[in-house]
mmCIF file of C-alpha atoms in Angstrom:
data_model
loop_
_atom_site.group_PDB
_atom_site.id
_atom_site.type_symbol
_atom_site.label_atom_id
_atom_site.label_comp_id
_atom_site.label_asym_id
_atom_site.label_seq_id
_atom_site.Cartn_x
_atom_site.Cartn_y
_atom_site.Cartn_z
ATOM 1 C CA UNK A 1 -63.091 296.635 176.894
ATOM 2 C CA UNK A 2 -66.118 296.462 179.137
ATOM 3 C CA UNK A 3 -65.427 298.185 182.445
ATOM 4 C CA UNK A 4 -66.227 296.707 185.840
ATOM 5 C CA UNK A 5 -69.692 297.397 187.195
ATOM 6 C CA UNK A 6 -70.191 299.272 190.454
ATOM 7 C CA UNK A 7 -70.892 295.997 192.253
ATOM 8 C CA UNK A 8 -67.732 294.448 190.807
ATOM 9 C CA UNK A 9 -65.627 297.470 191.797
ATOM 10 C CA UNK A 10 -66.857 297.171 195.379
ATOM 11 C CA UNK A 11 -66.070 293.456 195.430
ATOM 12 C CA UNK A 12 -62.647 294.099 193.853
ATOM 13 C CA UNK A 13 -61.597 296.388 196.691
ATOM 14 C CA UNK A 14 -63.355 294.346 199.366
ATOM 15 C CA UNK A 15 -61.156 291.378 198.549
ATOM 16 C CA UNK A 16 -57.953 293.435 198.480
ATOM 17 C CA UNK A 17 -58.940 295.016 201.803
ATOM 18 C CA UNK A 18 -59.607 291.631 203.381
ATOM 19 C CA UNK A 19 -56.092 290.514 202.467
ATOM 20 C CA UNK A 20 -54.427 293.756 203.602
ATOM 21 C CA UNK A 21 -56.679 295.796 205.922
ATOM 22 C CA UNK A 22 -54.166 298.603 206.532
ATOM 23 C CA UNK A 23 -52.124 299.178 203.368
ATOM 24 C CA UNK A 24 -49.177 301.544 203.607
ATOM 25 C CA UNK A 25 -46.562 302.960 201.278
ATOM 26 C CA UNK A 26 -43.388 300.883 201.162
ATOM 27 C CA UNK A 27 -41.270 304.027 201.388
ATOM 28 C CA UNK A 28 -39.654 304.433 204.805
ATOM 29 C CA UNK A 29 -39.984 307.762 206.598
ATOM 30 C CA UNK A 30 -40.277 309.216 210.076
ATOM 31 C CA UNK A 31 -42.246 312.396 209.470
ATOM 32 C CA UNK A 32 -44.147 314.221 206.721
ATOM 33 C CA UNK A 33 -41.105 316.115 205.463
ATOM 34 C CA UNK A 34 -39.167 312.878 205.080
ATOM 35 C CA UNK A 35 -42.131 311.361 203.247
ATOM 36 C CA UNK A 36 -42.146 314.268 200.801
ATOM 37 C CA UNK A 37 -38.417 313.885 200.175
ATOM 38 C CA UNK A 38 -38.716 310.115 199.746
ATOM 39 C CA UNK A 39 -41.526 310.432 197.215
ATOM 40 C CA UNK A 40 -39.598 313.049 195.233
ATOM 41 C CA UNK A 41 -36.596 310.711 195.176
ATOM 42 C CA UNK A 42 -38.745 307.756 194.116
ATOM 43 C CA UNK A 43 -39.576 309.154 190.673
ATOM 44 C CA UNK A 44 -38.272 306.632 188.115
ATOM 45 C CA UNK A 45 -36.708 304.653 190.950
ATOM 46 C CA UNK A 46 -37.758 301.731 193.125
ATOM 47 C CA UNK A 47 -38.935 302.088 196.705
ATOM 48 C CA UNK A 48 -36.294 299.531 197.707
ATOM 49 C CA UNK A 49 -33.542 301.653 196.172
ATOM 50 C CA UNK A 50 -34.849 304.845 197.764
ATOM 51 C CA UNK A 51 -35.121 303.238 201.199
ATOM 52 C CA UNK A 52 -31.559 301.972 200.967
ATOM 53 C CA UNK A 53 -30.331 305.491 200.218
ATOM 54 C CA UNK A 54 -32.481 307.352 202.749
ATOM 55 C CA UNK A 55 -31.941 305.224 205.867
ATOM 56 C CA UNK A 56 -28.713 306.970 206.781
ATOM 57 C CA UNK A 57 -29.863 310.276 205.303
ATOM 58 C CA UNK A 58 -32.965 310.373 207.486
ATOM 59 C CA UNK A 59 -30.910 309.679 210.597
ATOM 60 C CA UNK A 60 -29.221 313.015 209.933
ATOM 61 C CA UNK A 61 -32.018 314.986 208.268
ATOM 62 C CA UNK A 62 -35.475 315.332 209.762
ATOM 63 C CA UNK A 63 -36.323 318.939 208.835
ATOM 64 C CA UNK A 64 -35.904 321.271 205.861
ATOM 65 C CA UNK A 65 -33.286 323.263 207.792
ATOM 66 C CA UNK A 66 -31.236 320.162 208.476
ATOM 67 C CA UNK A 67 -31.378 319.403 204.742
ATOM 68 C CA UNK A 68 -30.036 322.863 203.957
ATOM 69 C CA UNK A 69 -27.343 322.380 206.583
ATOM 70 C CA UNK A 70 -26.339 319.141 204.848
ATOM 71 C CA UNK A 71 -26.215 320.975 201.531
ATOM 72 C CA UNK A 72 -26.678 319.863 197.954
ATOM 73 C CA UNK A 73 -23.311 318.117 197.677
ATOM 74 C CA UNK A 74 -23.846 316.336 200.977
ATOM 75 C CA UNK A 75 -27.273 315.190 199.839
ATOM 76 C CA UNK A 76 -25.833 313.891 196.574
ATOM 77 C CA UNK A 77 -23.434 311.667 198.497
ATOM 78 C CA UNK A 78 -26.401 309.982 200.190
ATOM 79 C CA UNK A 79 -28.579 309.559 197.102
ATOM 80 C CA UNK A 80 -26.032 308.945 194.338
ATOM 81 C CA UNK A 81 -27.281 305.380 193.876
ATOM 82 C CA UNK A 82 -30.705 306.736 192.820
ATOM 83 C CA UNK A 83 -31.411 307.609 189.211
ATOM 84 C CA UNK A 84 -31.373 311.315 188.297
ATOM 85 C CA UNK A 85 -29.821 312.099 191.682
ATOM 86 C CA UNK A 86 -28.279 315.392 190.561
ATOM 87 C CA UNK A 87 -31.601 316.912 189.521
ATOM 88 C CA UNK A 88 -33.371 315.404 192.517
ATOM 89 C CA UNK A 89 -30.824 316.854 194.941
ATOM 90 C CA UNK A 90 -31.279 320.294 193.420
ATOM 91 C CA UNK A 91 -35.064 319.996 193.728
ATOM 92 C CA UNK A 92 -34.968 318.765 197.333
ATOM 93 C CA UNK A 93 -32.758 321.678 198.368
ATOM 94 C CA UNK A 94 -34.994 324.150 196.514
ATOM 95 C CA UNK A 95 -38.231 322.795 197.988
ATOM 96 C CA UNK A 96 -36.668 322.805 201.460
ATOM 97 C CA UNK A 97 -35.848 326.504 201.045
ATOM 98 C CA UNK A 98 -39.448 327.223 200.026
ATOM 99 C CA UNK A 99 -40.872 325.248 202.959
ATOM 100 C CA UNK A 100 -38.780 327.322 205.362
ATOM 101 C CA UNK A 101 -39.499 330.634 203.659
ATOM 102 C CA UNK A 102 -43.215 330.211 202.987
ATOM 103 C CA UNK A 103 -44.509 327.514 205.349
ATOM 104 C CA UNK A 104 -42.411 327.842 208.520
ATOM 105 C CA UNK A 105 -40.686 324.575 207.700
ATOM 106 C CA UNK A 106 -43.913 322.573 207.537
ATOM 107 C CA UNK A 107 -45.262 320.581 204.593
ATOM 108 C CA UNK A 108 -48.534 322.178 203.459
ATOM 109 C CA UNK A 109 -51.652 320.008 203.476
ATOM 110 C CA UNK A 110 -52.729 321.381 200.107
ATOM 111 C CA UNK A 111 -52.248 319.642 196.765
ATOM 112 C CA UNK A 112 -51.891 322.841 194.738
ATOM 113 C CA UNK A 113 -49.246 324.148 197.138
ATOM 114 C CA UNK A 114 -47.379 320.858 196.958
ATOM 115 C CA UNK A 115 -47.442 320.742 193.157
ATOM 116 C CA UNK A 116 -45.893 324.214 193.110
ATOM 117 C CA UNK A 117 -42.780 322.859 194.873
ATOM 118 C CA UNK A 118 -39.735 321.930 192.748
ATOM 119 C CA UNK A 119 -39.739 318.262 191.771
ATOM 120 C CA UNK A 120 -43.280 317.669 193.014
ATOM 121 C CA UNK A 121 -45.790 316.560 190.395
ATOM 122 C CA UNK A 122 -49.417 315.603 190.798
ATOM 123 C CA UNK A 123 -48.596 311.980 191.643
ATOM 124 C CA UNK A 124 -46.139 312.992 194.367
ATOM 125 C CA UNK A 125 -48.607 315.475 195.807
ATOM 126 C CA UNK A 126 -51.339 312.840 195.831
ATOM 127 C CA UNK A 127 -49.108 310.387 197.711
ATOM 128 C CA UNK A 128 -48.299 312.985 200.365
ATOM 129 C CA UNK A 129 -51.896 314.136 200.688
ATOM 130 C CA UNK A 130 -53.052 310.537 201.130
ATOM 131 C CA UNK A 131 -50.305 309.055 203.302
ATOM 132 C CA UNK A 132 -49.649 312.114 205.457
ATOM 133 C CA UNK A 133 -53.023 313.821 205.659
ATOM 134 C CA UNK A 134 -55.542 311.042 204.999
ATOM 135 C CA UNK A 135 -56.932 312.669 201.867
ATOM 136 C CA UNK A 136 -58.919 310.594 199.378
ATOM 137 C CA UNK A 137 -56.421 311.011 196.548
ATOM 138 C CA UNK A 138 -55.272 308.521 193.924
ATOM 139 C CA UNK A 139 -51.593 308.625 193.011
ATOM 140 C CA UNK A 140 -51.495 306.921 189.624
ATOM 141 C CA UNK A 141 -48.084 305.440 188.868
ATOM 142 C CA UNK A 142 -47.179 302.899 186.187
ATOM 143 C CA UNK A 143 -48.569 300.052 188.311
ATOM 144 C CA UNK A 144 -51.958 301.669 188.858
ATOM 145 C CA UNK A 145 -52.150 302.781 185.229
ATOM 146 C CA UNK A 146 -51.563 299.181 184.143
ATOM 147 C CA UNK A 147 -53.971 297.623 186.649
ATOM 148 C CA UNK A 148 -56.673 300.190 185.937
ATOM 149 C CA UNK A 149 -56.540 299.493 182.215
ATOM 150 C CA UNK A 150 -55.845 295.769 182.225
ATOM 151 C CA UNK A 151 -58.572 294.814 184.674
ATOM 152 C CA UNK A 152 -61.247 297.160 183.383
ATOM 153 C CA UNK A 153 -61.376 298.857 186.783
ATOM 154 C CA UNK A 154 -60.443 302.343 185.593
ATOM 155 C CA UNK A 155 -59.427 302.423 181.938
ATOM 156 C CA UNK A 156 -57.921 305.582 180.515
ATOM 157 C CA UNK A 157 -55.399 306.679 177.906
ATOM 158 C CA UNK A 158 -53.557 308.976 180.301
ATOM 159 C CA UNK A 159 -52.549 308.909 183.941
ATOM 160 C CA UNK A 160 -54.963 311.740 184.674
ATOM 161 C CA UNK A 161 -57.799 309.909 182.936
ATOM 162 C CA UNK A 162 -57.218 306.839 185.122
ATOM 163 C CA UNK A 163 -57.066 309.053 188.219
ATOM 164 C CA UNK A 164 -60.398 310.657 187.299
ATOM 165 C CA UNK A 165 -61.960 307.235 186.774
ATOM 166 C CA UNK A 166 -60.793 306.116 190.220
ATOM 167 C CA UNK A 167 -62.117 309.312 191.816
ATOM 168 C CA UNK A 168 -65.479 308.567 190.246
ATOM 169 C CA UNK A 169 -65.683 304.817 190.866
ATOM 170 C CA UNK A 170 -63.923 303.865 194.112
ATOM 171 C CA UNK A 171 -66.530 303.327 196.867
ATOM 172 C CA UNK A 172 -66.347 305.283 200.116
ATOM 173 C CA UNK A 173 -64.982 302.582 202.444
ATOM 174 C CA UNK A 174 -61.959 302.014 200.193
ATOM 175 C CA UNK A 175 -61.000 305.490 198.995
ATOM 176 C CA UNK A 176 -58.081 306.142 201.356
ATOM 177 C CA UNK A 177 -56.444 302.752 200.848
ATOM 178 C CA UNK A 178 -57.252 302.311 197.156
ATOM 179 C CA UNK A 179 -54.040 303.552 195.592
ATOM 180 C CA UNK A 180 -51.908 301.522 198.027
ATOM 181 C CA UNK A 181 -53.808 298.334 197.227
ATOM 182 C CA UNK A 182 -53.511 298.948 193.504
ATOM 183 C CA UNK A 183 -49.784 299.735 193.635
ATOM 184 C CA UNK A 184 -49.063 296.608 195.658
ATOM 185 C CA UNK A 185 -51.315 294.528 193.417
ATOM 186 C CA UNK A 186 -49.494 295.769 190.322
ATOM 187 C CA UNK A 187 -46.077 295.371 191.908
ATOM 188 C CA UNK A 188 -46.473 291.825 193.163
ATOM 189 C CA UNK A 189 -49.322 290.122 191.267
ATOM 190 C CA UNK A 190 -50.550 292.025 188.199
ATOM 191 C CA UNK A 191 -47.010 292.432 186.870
ATOM 192 C CA UNK A 192 -46.234 294.103 183.572
ATOM 193 C CA UNK A 193 -44.824 291.222 181.564
ATOM 194 C CA UNK A 194 -46.401 288.179 183.163
ATOM 195 C CA UNK A 195 -49.329 288.842 185.480
ATOM 196 C CA UNK A 196 -49.721 286.107 188.076
ATOM 197 C CA UNK A 197 -53.393 285.546 187.334
ATOM 198 C CA UNK A 198 -53.260 282.081 188.871
ATOM 199 C CA UNK A 199 -52.870 283.583 192.347
ATOM 200 C CA UNK A 200 -54.842 286.801 191.852
ATOM 201 C CA UNK A 201 -57.688 287.320 194.342
ATOM 202 C CA UNK A 202 -59.750 289.272 191.794
ATOM 203 C CA UNK A 203 -59.047 287.195 188.672
ATOM 204 C CA UNK A 204 -62.705 286.290 188.159
ATOM 205 C CA UNK A 205 -63.648 290.004 188.125
ATOM 206 C CA UNK A 206 -60.803 291.070 185.840
ATOM 207 C CA UNK A 207 -61.464 291.764 182.160
ATOM 208 C CA UNK A 208 -57.966 290.615 181.107
ATOM 209 C CA UNK A 209 -58.612 287.661 178.814
ATOM 210 C CA UNK A 210 -55.360 285.702 178.332
ATOM 211 C CA UNK A 211 -55.179 284.684 182.002
ATOM 212 C CA UNK A 212 -51.751 283.393 182.976
ATOM 213 C CA UNK A 213 -51.938 279.747 184.129
ATOM 214 C CA UNK A 214 -50.150 278.529 187.236
ATOM 215 C CA UNK A 215 -46.543 277.422 186.662
ATOM 216 C CA UNK A 216 -46.078 273.690 186.557
ATOM 217 C CA UNK A 217 -46.061 272.254 190.024
ATOM 218 C CA UNK A 218 -47.953 275.172 191.576
ATOM 219 C CA UNK A 219 -51.619 275.517 192.337
ATOM 220 C CA UNK A 220 -53.863 278.505 192.934
#
C-alpha cells in the first residue's frame, strides 16, 4: 500500500481538527490519578463500561491513599462489571502503594516511570502523558492501529511500528490531539467491520479501496 504523502497527512489532520478542535479522551476523571486508574481499567474494556463503573468509585476515591483505604475487595465491588477486574484491582492497589511510597502520592510525568507501575503498559503511559501532561505521545490502541494501516497514514505490522510512524509523520500543529482524533475516527467512522466511508471526511485521501457506499436512503 502506498502511504499518504506529507501534504496528505497534514490535510488529513486539518480536516479532523476542523470538525473537533479540542479532542479529549472519553474516559471520565477528575484528576490525574483518576485518569491513570481509568486508563488501567480500560484495557480490553470500553470507555462507556469503565465510566459506568468509576462514577461512584471516583466520588469516594480521589487519591492513592483513599484507594488503599477502600481496599482491594472494596475496589472489586465497584469494578466487577469490567473485564479482568480481579487482576486490575490488584494492579490498581499495587500502583497506588508505589505512588505513595516513591512519588508522594503524585503521578509521575515520566513515561518510563509510568510503565514501571503494575498494570501500566506503553499505551496507558502514553495516554496519561498526553492527556494529563500535554506530551506529544501517540497511544496506539486497536482503533489507531486499524486506521493507521487501512488509510495508509501510518502502516505498521505492530502497535509500536504504527506509533513510530505517527511520531515521524504527524505535523507539529496536530501532535497533541492526533491520537484522540484517530481513536474517535476509528470508533465512530472507520469501524472494524464496516467503515462508514460514505460519511468520512478524509475518504478521498484514504488508501482503502473498497469504499463502503452510503446505505440506501442516506447521502454523504
